[in-house]
Amino acid sequence: MTMVRALVLVAVVVLLALAPYSALSFGGLLPGAVNSTGSLQLLALMFVAAATAITLDLMFGYTGLLSFGHALYFGFGCYSTVILSNISGLGFTLGLPLAMLLTFMVALVGNAASLRLTGIGFSMATLALAQALAIAVERGFLRSGGEVGVTYGLDVLPAPFVGIANTRNAYWLALALLVAVYAVVAFAVRTEAGHIWQAIRENPLRTGVLGYNVYACQLASGTIACTLAGVCGAVYSIVMGGANPSIVVLGYSLSLVLMVVLGGRGVIWGAVVGGLVYTYLNERLTAVADSDAVSALPKVIQAPMSQPDFILGTVFVLVILFLPGGLASLFRPKNDDPVDAPQPRKGVLVGNTDPGV
C-alpha cells in the first residue's frame, strides 16, 4: 500500500468519524441530515455489510472458495451474542466473548467438513449448513424467537448503546468494526500465508505439488473469514438491538456474494465499495419506491422504479457486462498487489495435501 493511499484512507476514516457532528443534508440521499438517527443507522448498517463483505472476499476473492452459506456465521454470531447475553448470570460482558468462542468453533468445524469437497460441492455444502441454521431459527430453536427474531433484554446492552440518543455510538462501533476487519484482512493477505491462499485460488493443484497442504491453508482462511463474519454479526446485533431471521436466509448469503462481485473480487477496498453501494441501494430504493415522487412518474417509468430488486439486478448485470472486474477495476492499476508464486519449502502448513490426514 502506497503512502498516498494510506493517507487517503486515514482522511476518509477521520471524516466518517466526524460525520455524527455534521448537520448537512444531501437532498433525499439520506433519510435526513447526516447526524439524524435514521441516517446514522443506515450508515452503520452499510459499514457492517461492508465489513462482512470483506470477510467473504478473503474466502472467495483471495482463496477461491465460493461460499453460499456465509450468512451462517454472520447469523450465528448475531444470534448467539443476543441469546447468551440474555441468559441470567451471563450478561453482555460474558455473553459476547462466549458467543465469539462458539462462532470460532462452528467456523472451524463447518469449514473442516465443507472443505472435504471441492468446487461446486464445497459451495453446496456451505449452502446446506446455512439452510440448517435458517430452519432452526425459523422454528424458534434455542430461544431464537422464530419469525419475529430476538431482542436484547432490559439492561443487557451497555448503556452507551441503548436508546435513540446513543445511535452515534453504534455508528462509531460499526465504523471501528469496518476499519478493524479491513486492517486484519489487509495484513493477512500480505503475509506468506496470504500469498499461498492466492496461489491456491489460481492453481490449487500446482500449490499442492509445491509441498503446501492445500486443505490446511484453505481451512485457515475459511476459519478466519467466518469467525470475523461472526464478529460482524455481533456488532449488527448491537446496532439493531437484536437479531432477525432475514440475516440467516439464503438471500443474505447471495447478497454478500453480489457485494464482492459488484465491488471487485480479490480487492479489499472493492468489497467495501460493493458492500456500501449494495446496502445503500437496497435500503434507499425501498423508500424511494414508496415515495410520492415515483408515484407521479409516467407508468412506463414508475413500474421499474417501484421495484427495488429490478433496479439492483439491472445495476449488477451492467457491472458484469461492462466491468467484469467490478467497480474496483475503474481505479485499480493493472499491476496492483501482484501475487508472488510461493516457493517449495517446509513449514507449519506444508505436508500431505489429503484432507483426511
CSV table of C-alpha atoms in Angstrom, one decimal:
chain,number,residue,atom,x,y,z
A,1,MET,CA,0.0,0.0,0.0
A,2,THR,CA,1.5,3.4,-1.0
A,3,MET,CA,1.8,6.3,1.4
A,4,VAL,CA,-0.7,8.3,-0.7
A,5,ARG,CA,-3.3,5.6,-0.5
A,6,ALA,CA,-2.7,5.2,3.3
A,7,LEU,CA,-3.2,8.9,3.8
A,8,VAL,CA,-6.4,8.9,1.8
A,9,LEU,CA,-7.8,6.0,3.8
A,10,VAL,CA,-6.9,7.8,7.1
A,11,ALA,CA,-8.5,11.0,5.9
A,12,VAL,CA,-11.7,9.1,4.8
A,13,VAL,CA,-11.9,7.4,8.2
A,14,VAL,CA,-11.4,10.7,10.1
A,15,LEU,CA,-14.2,12.4,8.0
A,16,LEU,CA,-16.5,9.4,8.7
A,17,ALA,CA,-15.8,9.6,12.4
A,18,LEU,CA,-16.8,13.2,12.4
A,19,ALA,CA,-20.0,12.6,10.5
A,20,PRO,CA,-22.2,12.4,13.6
A,21,TYR,CA,-21.4,16.1,14.3
A,22,SER,CA,-22.5,17.2,10.8
A,23,ALA,CA,-26.0,18.6,10.2
A,24,LEU,CA,-25.5,18.6,6.4
A,25,SER,CA,-28.4,17.3,4.3
A,26,PHE,CA,-28.0,15.8,0.8
A,27,GLY,CA,-31.4,16.3,-0.6
A,28,GLY,CA,-33.0,12.9,-0.1
A,29,LEU,CA,-29.9,10.8,-0.5
A,30,LEU,CA,-30.1,10.0,3.2
A,31,PRO,CA,-33.2,9.7,5.4
A,32,GLY,CA,-32.4,13.1,7.0
A,33,ALA,CA,-29.4,15.2,8.0
A,34,VAL,CA,-26.1,13.3,8.3
A,35,ASN,CA,-26.4,13.4,12.1
A,36,SER,CA,-30.0,12.3,12.2
A,37,THR,CA,-30.9,8.9,13.8
A,38,GLY,CA,-32.1,7.4,10.5
A,39,SER,CA,-29.0,8.4,8.6
A,40,LEU,CA,-26.6,7.2,11.2
A,41,GLN,CA,-28.3,3.9,11.5
A,42,LEU,CA,-28.3,3.5,7.7
A,43,LEU,CA,-24.6,4.3,7.6
A,44,ALA,CA,-23.9,1.9,10.4
A,45,LEU,CA,-25.7,-0.9,8.6
A,46,MET,CA,-23.6,-0.1,5.5
A,47,PHE,CA,-20.4,-0.3,7.4
A,48,VAL,CA,-21.4,-3.7,8.9
A,49,ALA,CA,-22.3,-5.0,5.5
A,50,ALA,CA,-19.0,-3.8,4.0
A,51,ALA,CA,-17.0,-5.4,6.8
A,52,THR,CA,-18.9,-8.7,6.2
A,53,ALA,CA,-18.2,-8.5,2.5
A,54,ILE,CA,-14.5,-8.2,3.3
A,55,THR,CA,-14.6,-11.4,5.2
A,56,LEU,CA,-16.3,-13.2,2.3
A,57,ASP,CA,-13.7,-11.7,-0.1
A,58,LEU,CA,-11.0,-13.3,2.0
A,59,MET,CA,-12.5,-16.7,1.2
A,60,PHE,CA,-13.9,-16.1,-2.3
A,61,GLY,CA,-11.6,-13.4,-3.7
A,62,TYR,CA,-8.3,-14.4,-2.2
A,63,THR,CA,-8.6,-18.2,-1.6
A,64,GLY,CA,-11.0,-19.1,-4.4
A,65,LEU,CA,-13.7,-20.6,-2.1
A,66,LEU,CA,-17.2,-19.6,-3.2
A,67,SER,CA,-19.4,-19.9,-0.2
A,68,PHE,CA,-23.2,-19.8,-0.5
A,69,GLY,CA,-23.5,-20.0,3.3
A,70,HIS,CA,-21.6,-17.1,4.7
A,71,ALA,CA,-24.8,-15.9,6.4
A,72,LEU,CA,-24.5,-19.0,8.7
A,73,TYR,CA,-21.6,-17.5,10.5
A,74,PHE,CA,-22.8,-13.9,10.5
A,75,GLY,CA,-26.2,-15.1,11.8
A,76,PHE,CA,-24.7,-17.4,14.3
A,77,GLY,CA,-22.5,-14.6,15.7
A,78,CYS,CA,-25.5,-12.3,15.9
A,79,TYR,CA,-28.0,-14.8,17.4
A,80,SER,CA,-25.5,-16.4,19.9
A,81,THR,CA,-24.5,-13.0,21.2
A,82,VAL,CA,-28.1,-11.9,21.9
A,83,ILE,CA,-29.2,-15.3,23.3
A,84,LEU,CA,-26.2,-15.8,25.6
A,85,SER,CA,-26.3,-12.2,26.8
A,86,ASN,CA,-29.9,-12.6,27.7
A,87,ILE,CA,-29.2,-15.6,30.0
A,88,SER,CA,-29.4,-14.6,33.6
A,89,GLY,CA,-26.0,-14.6,35.2
A,90,LEU,CA,-24.0,-14.1,31.9
A,91,GLY,CA,-25.0,-10.7,30.6
A,92,PHE,CA,-23.3,-9.0,27.7
A,93,THR,CA,-19.9,-8.9,29.3
A,94,LEU,CA,-19.6,-12.7,29.3
A,95,GLY,CA,-22.1,-13.4,26.6
A,96,LEU,CA,-20.2,-11.7,23.9
A,97,PRO,CA,-16.8,-13.4,24.3
A,98,LEU,CA,-18.5,-16.8,24.8
A,99,ALA,CA,-20.5,-16.2,21.6
A,100,MET,CA,-17.4,-15.4,19.7
A,101,LEU,CA,-15.7,-18.5,21.0
A,102,LEU,CA,-18.6,-20.6,19.9
A,103,THR,CA,-18.6,-18.9,16.5
A,104,PHE,CA,-14.9,-19.8,16.1
A,105,MET,CA,-15.6,-23.4,16.9
A,106,VAL,CA,-18.6,-23.6,14.5
A,107,ALA,CA,-16.4,-21.9,11.8
A,108,LEU,CA,-13.6,-24.4,12.3
A,109,VAL,CA,-15.9,-27.5,12.3
A,110,GLY,CA,-18.1,-26.2,9.4
A,111,ASN,CA,-15.2,-25.4,7.2
A,112,ALA,CA,-13.4,-28.7,8.1
A,113,ALA,CA,-16.4,-30.6,6.9
A,114,SER,CA,-17.2,-28.5,3.8
A,115,LEU,CA,-13.6,-28.4,2.6
A,116,ARG,CA,-13.7,-32.2,2.2
A,117,LEU,CA,-15.5,-31.3,-1.0
A,118,THR,CA,-14.1,-29.1,-3.8
A,119,GLY,CA,-15.6,-26.7,-6.3
A,120,ILE,CA,-19.4,-26.7,-6.5
A,121,GLY,CA,-19.5,-29.4,-4.0
A,122,PHE,CA,-18.0,-27.1,-1.4
A,123,SER,CA,-20.4,-24.3,-2.3
A,124,MET,CA,-23.4,-26.7,-1.9
A,125,ALA,CA,-22.1,-27.9,1.4
A,126,THR,CA,-21.9,-24.4,2.8
A,127,LEU,CA,-25.4,-23.8,1.5
A,128,ALA,CA,-26.7,-26.9,3.2
A,129,LEU,CA,-25.2,-25.8,6.6
A,130,ALA,CA,-26.6,-22.3,6.3
A,131,GLN,CA,-30.1,-23.7,5.5
A,132,ALA,CA,-29.9,-25.8,8.6
A,133,LEU,CA,-29.4,-22.7,10.7
A,134,ALA,CA,-32.1,-20.9,8.9
A,135,ILE,CA,-34.6,-23.7,9.6
A,136,ALA,CA,-33.6,-23.8,13.2
A,137,VAL,CA,-34.1,-20.1,13.6
A,138,GLU,CA,-37.4,-20.1,11.8
A,139,ARG,CA,-38.7,-22.8,14.2
A,140,GLY,CA,-37.6,-20.9,17.2
A,141,PHE,CA,-34.9,-23.4,18.5
A,142,LEU,CA,-32.8,-22.3,21.4
A,143,ARG,CA,-34.7,-19.1,22.2
A,144,SER,CA,-34.2,-17.7,18.7
A,145,GLY,CA,-37.7,-16.2,18.6
A,146,GLY,CA,-38.8,-17.8,15.3
A,147,GLU,CA,-40.1,-15.4,12.6
A,148,VAL,CA,-40.1,-12.4,14.9
A,149,GLY,CA,-36.4,-12.8,16.0
A,150,VAL,CA,-35.0,-12.0,19.4
A,151,THR,CA,-34.0,-8.7,21.1
A,152,TYR,CA,-31.8,-7.8,24.0
A,153,GLY,CA,-33.5,-7.9,27.4
A,154,LEU,CA,-33.7,-4.9,29.6
A,155,ASP,CA,-30.4,-3.6,30.9
A,156,VAL,CA,-28.4,-6.2,28.9
A,157,LEU,CA,-26.7,-3.9,26.4
A,158,PRO,CA,-24.1,-1.5,27.8
A,159,ALA,CA,-25.7,1.9,28.5
A,160,PRO,CA,-23.8,3.7,25.7
A,161,PHE,CA,-25.6,1.6,23.1
A,162,VAL,CA,-29.1,1.9,24.4
A,163,GLY,CA,-31.7,4.3,23.1
A,164,ILE,CA,-32.0,6.6,20.0
A,165,ALA,CA,-29.9,9.2,21.7
A,166,ASN,CA,-26.9,6.9,21.5
A,167,THR,CA,-27.2,6.0,17.8
A,168,ARG,CA,-23.9,7.8,17.2
A,169,ASN,CA,-22.1,5.3,19.5
A,170,ALA,CA,-23.5,2.4,17.4
A,171,TYR,CA,-22.3,4.3,14.3
A,172,TRP,CA,-18.8,4.6,15.7
A,173,LEU,CA,-18.8,1.0,16.7
A,174,ALA,CA,-19.7,-0.1,13.2
A,175,LEU,CA,-17.1,2.2,11.7
A,176,ALA,CA,-14.5,0.8,14.1
A,177,LEU,CA,-15.5,-2.7,13.0
A,178,LEU,CA,-15.0,-1.9,9.3
A,179,VAL,CA,-11.6,-0.4,10.0
A,180,ALA,CA,-10.5,-3.3,12.1
A,181,VAL,CA,-11.7,-6.0,9.7
A,182,TYR,CA,-10.1,-4.1,6.8
A,183,ALA,CA,-6.8,-3.9,8.7
A,184,VAL,CA,-6.8,-7.6,9.7
A,185,VAL,CA,-7.6,-8.9,6.3
A,186,ALA,CA,-5.2,-6.5,4.6
A,187,PHE,CA,-2.4,-7.7,6.9
A,188,ALA,CA,-3.4,-11.4,6.4
A,189,VAL,CA,-3.3,-11.4,2.6
A,190,ARG,CA,0.1,-9.8,2.6
A,191,THR,CA,1.7,-12.4,4.8
A,192,GLU,CA,3.2,-15.6,3.5
A,193,ALA,CA,0.0,-17.5,4.2
A,194,GLY,CA,-1.9,-14.8,2.2
A,195,HIS,CA,0.3,-15.4,-0.8
A,196,ILE,CA,-0.3,-19.2,-0.5
A,197,TRP,CA,-4.1,-18.5,-0.4
A,198,GLN,CA,-3.8,-16.5,-3.6
A,199,ALA,CA,-1.7,-19.2,-5.2
A,200,ILE,CA,-4.4,-21.8,-4.3
A,201,ARG,CA,-7.0,-19.6,-5.9
A,202,GLU,CA,-5.1,-19.6,-9.1
A,203,ASN,CA,-4.0,-23.2,-9.2
A,204,PRO,CA,-4.6,-25.4,-6.1
A,205,LEU,CA,-3.0,-28.5,-7.8
A,206,ARG,CA,0.2,-26.7,-8.5
A,207,THR,CA,0.3,-25.3,-5.0
A,208,GLY,CA,-0.1,-28.8,-3.6
A,209,VAL,CA,2.7,-30.0,-5.8
A,210,LEU,CA,5.0,-27.4,-4.3
A,211,GLY,CA,4.5,-29.1,-1.0
A,212,TYR,CA,1.9,-26.9,0.7
A,213,ASN,CA,-1.0,-28.5,2.5
A,214,VAL,CA,-3.9,-27.0,0.4
A,215,TYR,CA,-6.6,-28.3,2.8
A,216,ALA,CA,-4.9,-26.8,5.9
A,217,CYS,CA,-4.4,-23.5,4.1
A,218,GLN,CA,-8.0,-23.3,3.0
A,219,LEU,CA,-9.2,-24.3,6.4
A,220,ALA,CA,-7.1,-21.4,8.0
A,221,SER,CA,-8.6,-18.9,5.5
A,222,GLY,CA,-12.1,-20.1,5.9
A,223,THR,CA,-12.0,-20.2,9.7
A,224,ILE,CA,-10.5,-16.7,10.0
A,225,ALA,CA,-13.1,-15.3,7.5
A,226,CYS,CA,-16.1,-17.0,9.1
A,227,THR,CA,-15.0,-16.0,12.6
A,228,LEU,CA,-14.7,-12.4,11.5
A,229,ALA,CA,-18.1,-12.7,9.9
A,230,GLY,CA,-19.4,-13.8,13.4
A,231,VAL,CA,-17.9,-10.7,14.9
A,232,CYS,CA,-19.7,-8.6,12.3
A,233,GLY,CA,-22.9,-10.3,13.3
A,234,ALA,CA,-22.3,-9.4,16.9
A,235,VAL,CA,-21.9,-5.8,16.0
A,236,TYR,CA,-25.0,-6.0,13.9
A,237,SER,CA,-27.0,-7.2,16.9
A,238,ILE,CA,-25.8,-4.1,18.8
A,239,VAL,CA,-26.7,-1.7,16.0
A,240,MET,CA,-30.2,-3.3,15.6
A,241,GLY,CA,-30.8,-4.1,19.2
A,242,GLY,CA,-31.3,-7.8,18.4
A,243,ALA,CA,-31.3,-10.5,15.7
A,244,ASN,CA,-33.9,-11.3,13.0
A,245,PRO,CA,-34.3,-14.2,10.6
A,246,SER,CA,-33.5,-12.1,7.5
A,247,ILE,CA,-29.8,-12.4,8.2
A,248,VAL,CA,-29.7,-16.2,8.1
A,249,VAL,CA,-31.6,-16.9,4.9
A,250,LEU,CA,-30.1,-17.8,1.5
A,251,GLY,CA,-30.9,-14.4,0.2
A,252,TYR,CA,-28.5,-12.7,2.6
A,253,SER,CA,-25.6,-15.1,1.6
A,254,LEU,CA,-26.3,-14.3,-2.0
A,255,SER,CA,-26.3,-10.6,-1.3
A,256,LEU,CA,-22.8,-10.9,0.2
A,257,VAL,CA,-21.6,-12.7,-2.9
A,258,LEU,CA,-23.1,-9.9,-5.0
A,259,MET,CA,-21.4,-7.3,-2.9
A,260,VAL,CA,-18.0,-8.9,-3.5
A,261,VAL,CA,-18.6,-9.3,-7.2
A,262,LEU,CA,-20.0,-5.8,-7.6
A,263,GLY,CA,-17.1,-4.2,-5.8
A,264,GLY,CA,-14.4,-6.5,-7.3
A,265,ARG,CA,-13.3,-9.9,-6.3
A,266,GLY,CA,-9.9,-10.1,-4.7
A,267,VAL,CA,-9.7,-6.4,-3.9
A,268,ILE,CA,-10.4,-5.5,-0.2
A,269,TRP,CA,-11.5,-1.9,-0.8
A,270,GLY,CA,-13.6,-3.2,-3.7
A,271,ALA,CA,-15.5,-5.4,-1.3
A,272,VAL,CA,-16.0,-2.3,0.9
A,273,VAL,CA,-17.4,-0.3,-2.1
A,274,GLY,CA,-19.6,-3.2,-3.1
A,275,GLY,CA,-21.0,-3.6,0.4
A,276,LEU,CA,-21.6,0.1,0.8
A,277,VAL,CA,-23.3,0.6,-2.6
A,278,TYR,CA,-25.4,-2.6,-2.4
A,279,THR,CA,-26.7,-1.9,1.1
A,280,TYR,CA,-27.4,1.7,0.3
A,281,LEU,CA,-29.3,0.9,-2.8
A,282,ASN,CA,-31.2,-2.0,-1.1
A,283,GLU,CA,-32.2,0.3,1.8
A,284,ARG,CA,-32.9,3.5,0.0
A,285,LEU,CA,-34.6,2.2,-3.2
A,286,THR,CA,-37.3,0.7,-1.0
A,287,ALA,CA,-38.0,4.1,0.5
A,288,VAL,CA,-37.9,5.8,-2.9
A,289,ALA,CA,-40.2,3.2,-4.5
A,290,ASP,CA,-42.9,4.2,-2.0
A,291,SER,CA,-42.4,8.0,-2.4
A,292,ASP,CA,-44.8,10.5,-4.0
A,293,ALA,CA,-42.1,11.4,-6.5
A,294,VAL,CA,-42.1,7.9,-8.0
A,295,SER,CA,-45.9,7.8,-7.9
A,296,ALA,CA,-46.1,10.9,-10.0
A,297,LEU,CA,-43.9,9.5,-12.8
A,298,PRO,CA,-45.4,8.1,-16.0
A,299,LYS,CA,-46.5,4.4,-15.8
A,300,VAL,CA,-43.7,3.2,-18.1
A,301,ILE,CA,-41.1,4.7,-15.7
A,302,GLN,CA,-43.0,4.1,-12.5
A,303,ALA,CA,-43.2,0.4,-12.9
A,304,PRO,CA,-39.5,-0.4,-12.9
A,305,MET,CA,-38.7,2.4,-10.4
A,306,SER,CA,-41.2,0.9,-7.9
A,307,GLN,CA,-39.3,-2.5,-7.9
A,308,PRO,CA,-36.0,-2.1,-6.0
A,309,ASP,CA,-34.9,-5.7,-6.8
A,310,PHE,CA,-35.3,-4.9,-10.5
A,311,ILE,CA,-33.1,-1.9,-10.2
A,312,LEU,CA,-30.5,-3.8,-8.2
A,313,GLY,CA,-30.5,-6.6,-10.7
A,314,THR,CA,-30.1,-4.1,-13.6
A,315,VAL,CA,-27.1,-2.5,-11.9
A,316,PHE,CA,-25.5,-5.9,-11.2
A,317,VAL,CA,-25.9,-7.0,-14.8
A,318,LEU,CA,-24.5,-3.7,-16.2
A,319,VAL,CA,-21.5,-4.1,-13.9
A,320,ILE,CA,-20.9,-7.7,-15.0
A,321,LEU,CA,-21.2,-6.7,-18.7
A,322,PHE,CA,-19.1,-3.6,-18.7
A,323,LEU,CA,-16.9,-4.0,-15.6
A,324,PRO,CA,-16.1,-7.7,-15.2
A,325,GLY,CA,-13.6,-6.8,-12.5
A,326,GLY,CA,-16.2,-4.9,-10.5
A,327,LEU,CA,-16.2,-1.3,-9.6
A,328,ALA,CA,-12.7,-1.5,-8.3
A,329,SER,CA,-11.4,-2.1,-11.9
A,330,LEU,CA,-12.2,1.5,-12.6
A,331,PHE,CA,-9.4,2.7,-10.4
A,332,ARG,CA,-7.1,-0.3,-9.7
A,333,PRO,CA,-3.8,-0.3,-11.6
A,334,LYS,CA,-3.2,-3.5,-13.6
A,335,ASN,CA,-0.1,-4.4,-11.6
A,336,ASP,CA,-1.7,-3.6,-8.2
A,337,ASP,CA,-0.8,-6.1,-5.5
A,338,PRO,CA,0.8,-8.8,-7.7
A,339,VAL,CA,0.9,-12.3,-6.3
A,340,ASP,CA,4.3,-13.9,-6.0
A,341,ALA,CA,4.1,-17.6,-6.5
A,342,PRO,CA,5.2,-19.4,-3.3
A,343,GLN,CA,8.3,-21.5,-3.5
A,344,PRO,CA,8.7,-25.1,-2.3
A,345,ARG,CA,9.5,-25.1,1.4
A,346,LYS,CA,8.8,-26.8,4.7
A,347,GLY,CA,6.7,-25.2,7.4
A,348,VAL,CA,3.6,-25.5,9.5
A,349,LEU,CA,1.2,-25.6,6.5
A,350,VAL,CA,3.4,-28.0,4.5
A,351,GLY,CA,2.7,-31.7,4.2
A,352,ASN,CA,0.3,-34.2,2.8
A,353,THR,CA,-2.5,-32.4,0.9
A,354,ASP,CA,-5.1,-35.1,1.6
A,355,PRO,CA,-7.8,-33.5,3.8
A,356,GLY,CA,-8.2,-36.8,5.5
A,357,VAL,CA,-4.8,-36.8,7.0
